[in-house]
Amino acid sequence: MNQSILVNDDMAWSPLNQHVQFTAQYSGAIIKCALTLEYLRNKGFSGELQSEAIDAFCSMISFDIEEDTQQAIVDEQLEDNGCLLLR
């Protein structure tokens, strides 16, 4: 695990975009991140698209989310707008 990358505890479900949005910190910079519904389903999510169910699932797989986020940042998989979208 890369200790210079911190995933913040600010995850929030966006029903409009159908993403879980959160931020990470890397070398002092804040990176906007999002988990797609596809990402959640690939990790085993099969619940209803409600904040409570998604929040509970994200808490359950938080280690995976942190690892995937850190690896994507290290691999420089940022979108053109500087955001990280995990699919």
XYZ file of N, CA and C in Angstrom:
261
model
N 0.848 -1.178 0.000
C 0.000 0.000 0.000
C 0.892 1.239 0.000
N 0.509 2.203 -0.784
C 1.265 3.444 -0.909
C 0.746 4.442 0.129
N 1.553 4.745 1.130
C 1.115 5.620 2.216
C 0.999 7.079 1.800
N 1.559 7.441 0.641
C 1.458 8.835 0.206
C 0.121 9.117 -0.488
N -0.688 8.078 -0.690
C -2.020 8.237 -1.275
C -3.041 7.918 -0.196
N -3.891 8.884 0.095
C -4.918 8.705 1.117
C -6.299 8.796 0.482
N -7.125 7.801 0.737
C -8.513 7.830 0.277
C -9.339 8.406 1.410
N -10.024 9.491 1.131
C -10.809 10.168 2.159
C -12.110 9.426 2.439
N -12.632 9.643 3.617
C -13.877 9.003 4.056
C -15.054 9.922 3.733
N -15.239 10.211 2.441
C -16.296 11.135 2.034
C -17.140 10.578 0.883
N -17.291 9.264 0.861
C -18.041 8.629 -0.222
C -19.512 9.005 -0.160
N -20.063 9.299 -1.333
C -21.479 9.658 -1.422
C -22.037 9.161 -2.753
N -23.179 8.523 -2.706
C -23.856 8.026 -3.900
C -24.513 9.185 -4.638
N -24.279 9.263 -5.933
C -24.910 10.267 -6.786
C -25.907 9.562 -7.697
N -27.196 9.623 -7.373
C -28.180 8.923 -8.203
C -28.237 9.480 -9.635
N -27.952 10.751 -9.795
C -27.980 11.363 -11.121
C -26.927 10.736 -12.044
N -25.701 10.607 -11.537
C -24.602 10.036 -12.320
C -24.460 8.530 -12.159
N -25.139 7.978 -11.165
C -25.013 6.573 -10.783
C -23.547 6.213 -10.521
N -22.904 7.066 -9.733
C -21.523 6.880 -9.290
C -21.458 7.086 -7.786
N -20.496 6.448 -7.159
C -20.127 6.791 -5.796
C -18.968 7.773 -5.937
N -19.147 8.975 -5.432
C -18.124 10.006 -5.548
C -17.359 10.128 -4.233
N -16.043 10.366 -4.354
C -15.195 10.556 -3.174
C -13.923 11.248 -3.619
N -13.070 11.558 -2.676
C -11.796 12.191 -3.003
C -10.638 11.384 -2.428
N -9.488 11.600 -3.030
C -8.239 11.015 -2.544
C -7.198 12.125 -2.537
N -6.188 11.964 -1.705
C -5.103 12.931 -1.636
C -3.812 12.261 -2.070
N -3.114 12.944 -2.975
C -1.840 12.429 -3.466
C -0.866 13.582 -3.608
N 0.234 13.516 -2.894
C 1.266 14.565 -2.918
C 0.666 15.954 -2.709
N -0.271 16.055 -1.788
C -0.890 17.337 -1.465
C -2.038 17.737 -2.356
N -2.252 17.017 -3.445
C -3.348 17.350 -4.369
C -4.585 16.529 -4.037
N -5.750 17.146 -4.203
C -7.023 16.454 -4.032
C -7.453 15.937 -5.401
N -7.749 14.653 -5.487
C -8.199 14.038 -6.731
C -9.645 13.606 -6.555
N -10.521 14.093 -7.437
C -11.916 13.656 -7.427
C -11.976 12.267 -8.033
N -12.691 11.380 -7.353
C -12.777 9.989 -7.779
C -14.240 9.556 -7.840
N -14.481 8.523 -8.635
C -15.836 7.972 -8.714
C -15.763 6.479 -9.004
N -16.682 5.758 -8.394
C -16.865 4.331 -8.668
C -18.123 4.207 -9.505
N -18.023 3.546 -10.645
C -19.208 3.361 -11.477
C -20.063 2.227 -10.919
N -21.299 2.192 -11.366
C -22.183 1.100 -10.986
C -21.608 -0.220 -11.488
N -20.972 -0.195 -12.641
C -20.312 -1.381 -13.184
C -19.224 -1.887 -12.224
N -18.430 -0.970 -11.681
C -17.395 -1.337 -10.711
C -18.034 -2.018 -9.503
N -19.092 -1.408 -8.965
C -19.757 -1.978 -7.793
C -20.317 -3.364 -8.085
N -20.942 -3.514 -9.242
C -21.507 -4.824 -9.613
C -20.394 -5.863 -9.790
N -19.269 -5.459 -10.373
C -18.135 -6.383 -10.533
C -17.571 -6.819 -9.189
N -17.740 -5.995 -8.167
C -17.285 -6.334 -6.815
C -18.338 -7.113 -6.029
N -19.522 -7.328 -6.639
C -20.535 -8.156 -6.001
C -21.788 -7.446 -5.541
N -21.902 -6.140 -5.815
C -23.097 -5.419 -5.378
C -24.305 -5.868 -6.184
N -25.377 -6.221 -5.482
C -26.606 -6.627 -6.161
C -27.840 -6.034 -5.481
N -27.610 -5.045 -4.638
C -28.705 -4.437 -3.892
C -29.414 -3.352 -4.670
N -30.335 -2.696 -3.987
C -31.083 -1.602 -4.585
C -30.217 -0.356 -4.670
N -30.521 0.477 -5.650
C -29.747 1.703 -5.857
C -30.216 2.787 -4.901
N -29.953 2.558 -3.628
C -30.283 3.505 -2.571
C -29.013 3.783 -1.780
N -28.912 5.010 -1.317
C -27.700 5.434 -0.606
C -27.307 4.489 0.521
N -28.267 4.055 1.304
C -27.958 3.219 2.459
C -27.335 1.895 2.039
N -27.913 1.251 1.026
C -27.403 -0.040 0.569
C -26.014 0.116 -0.043
N -25.829 1.152 -0.824
C -24.537 1.373 -1.474
C -23.479 1.762 -0.456
N -23.844 2.609 0.504
C -22.902 2.986 1.568
C -22.435 1.760 2.349
N -23.377 0.884 2.691
C -23.038 -0.323 3.450
C -22.112 -1.219 2.639
N -22.400 -1.367 1.344
C -21.556 -2.194 0.495
C -20.150 -1.608 0.375
N -20.061 -0.298 0.168
C -18.751 0.357 0.053
C -17.948 0.215 1.345
N -18.615 0.273 2.472
C -17.920 0.063 3.755
C -17.359 -1.353 3.826
N -18.133 -2.299 3.311
C -17.731 -3.693 3.352
C -16.510 -3.956 2.457
N -16.404 -3.239 1.340
C -15.289 -3.465 0.415
C -14.301 -2.294 0.428
N -14.262 -1.559 1.506
C -13.430 -0.346 1.562
C -11.949 -0.627 1.277
N -11.440 -1.763 1.738
C -10.043 -2.081 1.470
C -9.803 -2.238 -0.030
N -10.708 -2.931 -0.718
C -10.590 -3.091 -2.171
C -10.646 -1.744 -2.881
N -11.555 -0.883 -2.450
C -11.682 0.443 -3.058
C -10.387 1.222 -2.881
N -9.828 1.193 -1.690
C -8.577 1.903 -1.431
C -7.443 1.351 -2.288
N -7.321 0.040 -2.359
C -6.265 -0.576 -3.160
C -6.424 -0.228 -4.642
N -7.646 -0.344 -5.153
C -7.892 -0.050 -6.569
C -7.644 1.424 -6.879
N -8.043 2.295 -5.964
C -7.828 3.731 -6.155
C -6.339 4.045 -6.164
N -5.628 3.514 -5.195
C -4.190 3.761 -5.120
C -3.468 3.244 -6.359
N -3.823 2.060 -6.809
C -3.163 1.490 -7.986
C -3.466 2.323 -9.230
N -4.698 2.770 -9.377
C -5.067 3.588 -10.540
C -4.326 4.921 -10.536
N -4.138 5.505 -9.360
C -3.393 6.770 -9.275
C -1.926 6.540 -9.626
N -1.335 5.497 -9.079
C 0.059 5.179 -9.378
C 0.235 4.924 -10.881
N -0.749 4.251 -11.484
C -0.694 3.934 -12.916
C -1.125 5.117 -13.790
N -1.446 6.242 -13.151
C -1.837 7.474 -13.845
C -3.032 7.257 -14.773
N -4.059 6.589 -14.258
C -5.254 6.300 -15.038
C -6.318 7.391 -14.882
N -5.879 8.624 -14.796
C -6.812 9.742 -14.637
C -7.462 10.085 -15.973
N -8.703 10.569 -15.908
C -9.404 11.036 -17.089
C -8.772 12.356 -17.532
N -9.156 12.833 -18.699
C -8.623 14.100 -19.217
C -8.909 15.278 -18.294
N -10.016 15.193 -17.538
C -10.379 16.287 -16.640
C -9.708 16.180 -15.267
N -8.813 15.201 -15.098
C -8.074 15.041 -13.847
C -8.765 14.178 -12.811
N -9.940 13.687 -13.120
C -10.677 12.829 -12.194
C -10.324 11.374 -12.438
N -10.545 10.564 -11.422
C -10.305 9.134 -11.511
C -11.658 8.432 -11.524
N -11.896 7.632 -12.541
C -13.153 6.902 -12.678
C -12.834 5.417 -12.689
N -13.220 4.727 -11.623
C -13.000 3.280 -11.542
C -14.197 2.566 -12.116
N -13.951 1.763 -13.137
C -15.020 1.046 -13.857
C -14.999 -0.422 -13.532
